[in-house]
Amino acid sequence: MKTMQGLRNFTNDNVSLDLTFPPSAPPPISSSTSLSFDEEETSESKIERLISEHPVIIFTRSSSCCMCHVMKKLLSTVGVHPTVIEIDEEEIACLAVKAAPVLFIGGACVGGFESLVALHLSGHLIPRLVQVGALWE
């Protein structure tokens, strides 16, 4: 087996990534905004916390969701890079929405892709992003 900085190359072309910290390395420094979850934290409180910590956040079933990708692309064209969180069906039910992806700006639910496009076309998206501090004029 050949080892290259945490990567192990196997003969059948599968690659395994070792993400453990070496014993001599200090633990990573955590930021004030964390995506870590307390195991005892309920789905509702976890989602509420994430919404309050991130000015622009998208909850989705899968990061490969095409509507999520288009939402991220639209937001990035105006200069905003949203936090994207994958959640399961139980957690989607906690959002009190019927479908994902769902976008929150400044703690308020915008809705899905169609709502984001409507907000943008009406001219209200950029002022709202500026208002919540996600974008500067």
Short mmCIF file of C-alpha atoms in Angstrom, two decimals:
data_model
loop_
_atom_site.label_atom_id
_atom_site.label_comp_id
_atom_site.label_asym_id
_atom_site.label_seq_id
_atom_site.Cartn_x
_atom_site.Cartn_y
_atom_site.Cartn_z
CA MET A 1 0.00 0.00 0.00
CA LYS A 2 1.34 3.43 -0.97
CA THR A 3 0.63 6.36 1.39
CA MET A 4 0.71 10.03 0.29
CA GLN A 5 -0.19 12.65 2.92
CA GLY A 6 -3.28 10.89 4.25
CA LEU A 7 -4.29 9.28 0.96
CA ARG A 8 -4.03 5.55 0.64
CA ASN A 9 -4.05 4.14 -2.88
CA PHE A 10 -5.31 0.59 -3.18
CA THR A 11 -4.70 -1.77 -6.08
CA ASN A 12 -8.34 -1.70 -7.24
CA ASP A 13 -8.15 2.12 -7.76
CA ASN A 14 -10.26 2.96 -4.70
CA VAL A 15 -8.85 5.82 -2.69
CA SER A 16 -9.33 6.19 1.05
CA LEU A 17 -8.83 9.53 2.80
CA ASP A 18 -7.66 9.45 6.41
CA LEU A 19 -9.09 12.54 8.17
CA THR A 20 -7.74 11.83 11.63
CA PHE A 21 -5.43 14.40 13.20
CA PRO A 22 -1.87 13.35 13.92
CA PRO A 23 -1.25 13.07 17.69
CA SER A 24 1.14 16.03 17.67
CA ALA A 25 -1.20 18.36 15.77
CA PRO A 26 -3.33 20.79 17.77
CA PRO A 27 -7.09 20.53 17.32
CA PRO A 28 -8.56 22.86 14.69
CA ILE A 29 -9.67 26.30 15.86
CA SER A 30 -13.43 26.65 15.71
CA SER A 31 -15.10 29.81 14.52
CA SER A 32 -17.98 31.52 16.25
CA THR A 33 -20.31 30.23 13.55
CA SER A 34 -20.24 26.47 13.63
CA LEU A 35 -21.94 23.82 11.60
CA SER A 36 -21.39 21.31 14.38
CA PHE A 37 -24.38 19.80 16.06
CA ASP A 38 -24.98 18.87 19.65
CA GLU A 39 -26.25 15.29 19.70
CA GLU A 40 -28.91 16.28 22.23
CA GLU A 41 -30.06 19.24 20.13
CA THR A 42 -33.48 18.75 18.56
CA SER A 43 -33.98 19.14 14.82
CA GLU A 44 -36.10 22.24 15.41
CA SER A 45 -33.53 23.98 17.60
CA LYS A 46 -30.68 23.02 15.25
CA ILE A 47 -32.50 24.52 12.27
CA GLU A 48 -33.47 27.65 14.22
CA ARG A 49 -29.86 28.10 15.34
CA LEU A 50 -28.50 27.69 11.81
CA ILE A 51 -31.04 30.17 10.43
CA SER A 52 -30.08 32.74 13.09
CA GLU A 53 -26.32 32.25 12.55
CA HIS A 54 -26.29 32.60 8.76
CA PRO A 55 -27.71 35.62 6.91
CA VAL A 56 -28.35 33.56 3.76
CA ILE A 57 -28.95 29.83 4.08
CA ILE A 58 -30.43 27.17 1.84
CA PHE A 59 -31.77 23.90 3.20
CA THR A 60 -31.86 21.10 0.65
CA ARG A 61 -32.29 17.34 0.43
CA SER A 62 -29.14 16.94 -1.63
CA SER A 63 -26.25 19.15 -2.67
CA SER A 64 -26.69 17.78 -6.18
CA CYS A 65 -30.25 19.17 -6.39
CA CYS A 66 -30.54 21.17 -9.63
CA MET A 67 -32.82 23.84 -8.10
CA CYS A 68 -30.38 24.31 -5.21
CA HIS A 69 -27.55 24.73 -7.72
CA VAL A 70 -29.52 27.36 -9.66
CA MET A 71 -30.37 29.21 -6.42
CA LYS A 72 -26.69 29.25 -5.43
CA LYS A 73 -25.73 30.44 -8.91
CA LEU A 74 -28.25 33.30 -8.87
CA LEU A 75 -27.10 34.42 -5.43
CA SER A 76 -23.43 34.19 -6.40
CA THR A 77 -24.02 36.38 -9.48
CA VAL A 78 -25.09 39.19 -7.15
CA GLY A 79 -22.11 38.54 -4.85
CA VAL A 80 -23.58 36.35 -2.10
CA HIS A 81 -22.39 32.85 -1.27
CA PRO A 82 -25.08 31.14 0.82
CA THR A 83 -24.56 28.45 3.39
CA VAL A 84 -26.08 25.21 2.08
CA ILE A 85 -27.21 22.54 4.52
CA GLU A 86 -28.41 19.08 3.51
CA ILE A 87 -31.28 17.88 5.67
CA ASP A 88 -33.46 14.78 5.78
CA GLU A 89 -37.25 14.44 5.50
CA GLU A 90 -37.79 14.79 9.28
CA GLU A 91 -35.85 18.04 9.34
CA ILE A 92 -37.67 19.36 6.26
CA ALA A 93 -40.93 18.86 8.17
CA CYS A 94 -39.49 21.11 10.92
CA LEU A 95 -39.20 23.93 8.39
CA ALA A 96 -42.99 23.96 7.89
CA VAL A 97 -42.54 23.95 4.11
CA LYS A 98 -43.73 21.38 1.62
CA ALA A 99 -40.59 21.06 -0.45
CA ALA A 100 -36.87 21.69 -0.46
CA PRO A 101 -34.73 23.54 -1.34
CA VAL A 102 -35.85 26.44 0.81
CA LEU A 103 -34.06 29.76 1.23
CA PHE A 104 -33.87 31.95 4.33
CA ILE A 105 -32.58 35.52 4.21
CA GLY A 106 -32.03 37.33 7.48
CA GLY A 107 -33.93 34.68 9.40
CA ALA A 108 -37.05 34.98 7.24
CA CYS A 109 -38.23 32.24 4.91
CA VAL A 110 -38.14 33.38 1.28
CA GLY A 111 -39.30 30.04 -0.10
CA GLY A 112 -38.07 27.99 -3.01
CA PHE A 113 -36.52 28.77 -6.35
CA GLU A 114 -39.60 30.49 -7.80
CA SER A 115 -39.82 32.82 -4.79
CA LEU A 116 -36.13 33.71 -5.11
CA VAL A 117 -36.53 34.53 -8.81
CA ALA A 118 -39.66 36.59 -8.10
CA LEU A 119 -37.81 38.52 -5.39
CA HIS A 120 -34.93 39.17 -7.79
CA LEU A 121 -37.14 40.22 -10.72
CA SER A 122 -39.15 42.57 -8.50
CA GLY A 123 -35.93 44.36 -7.53
CA HIS A 124 -36.24 43.47 -3.84
CA LEU A 125 -33.52 40.81 -3.58
CA ILE A 126 -30.44 43.04 -3.49
CA PRO A 127 -31.89 45.57 -1.01
CA ARG A 128 -32.89 42.69 1.26
CA LEU A 129 -29.41 41.16 1.07
CA VAL A 130 -27.91 44.55 1.91
CA GLN A 131 -30.35 44.97 4.81
CA VAL A 132 -29.23 41.69 6.43
CA GLY A 133 -25.54 42.39 5.88
CA ALA A 134 -24.96 39.68 3.28
CA LEU A 135 -24.10 42.22 0.60
CA TRP A 136 -22.59 45.69 0.64
CA GLU A 137 -23.69 48.49 -1.68
#
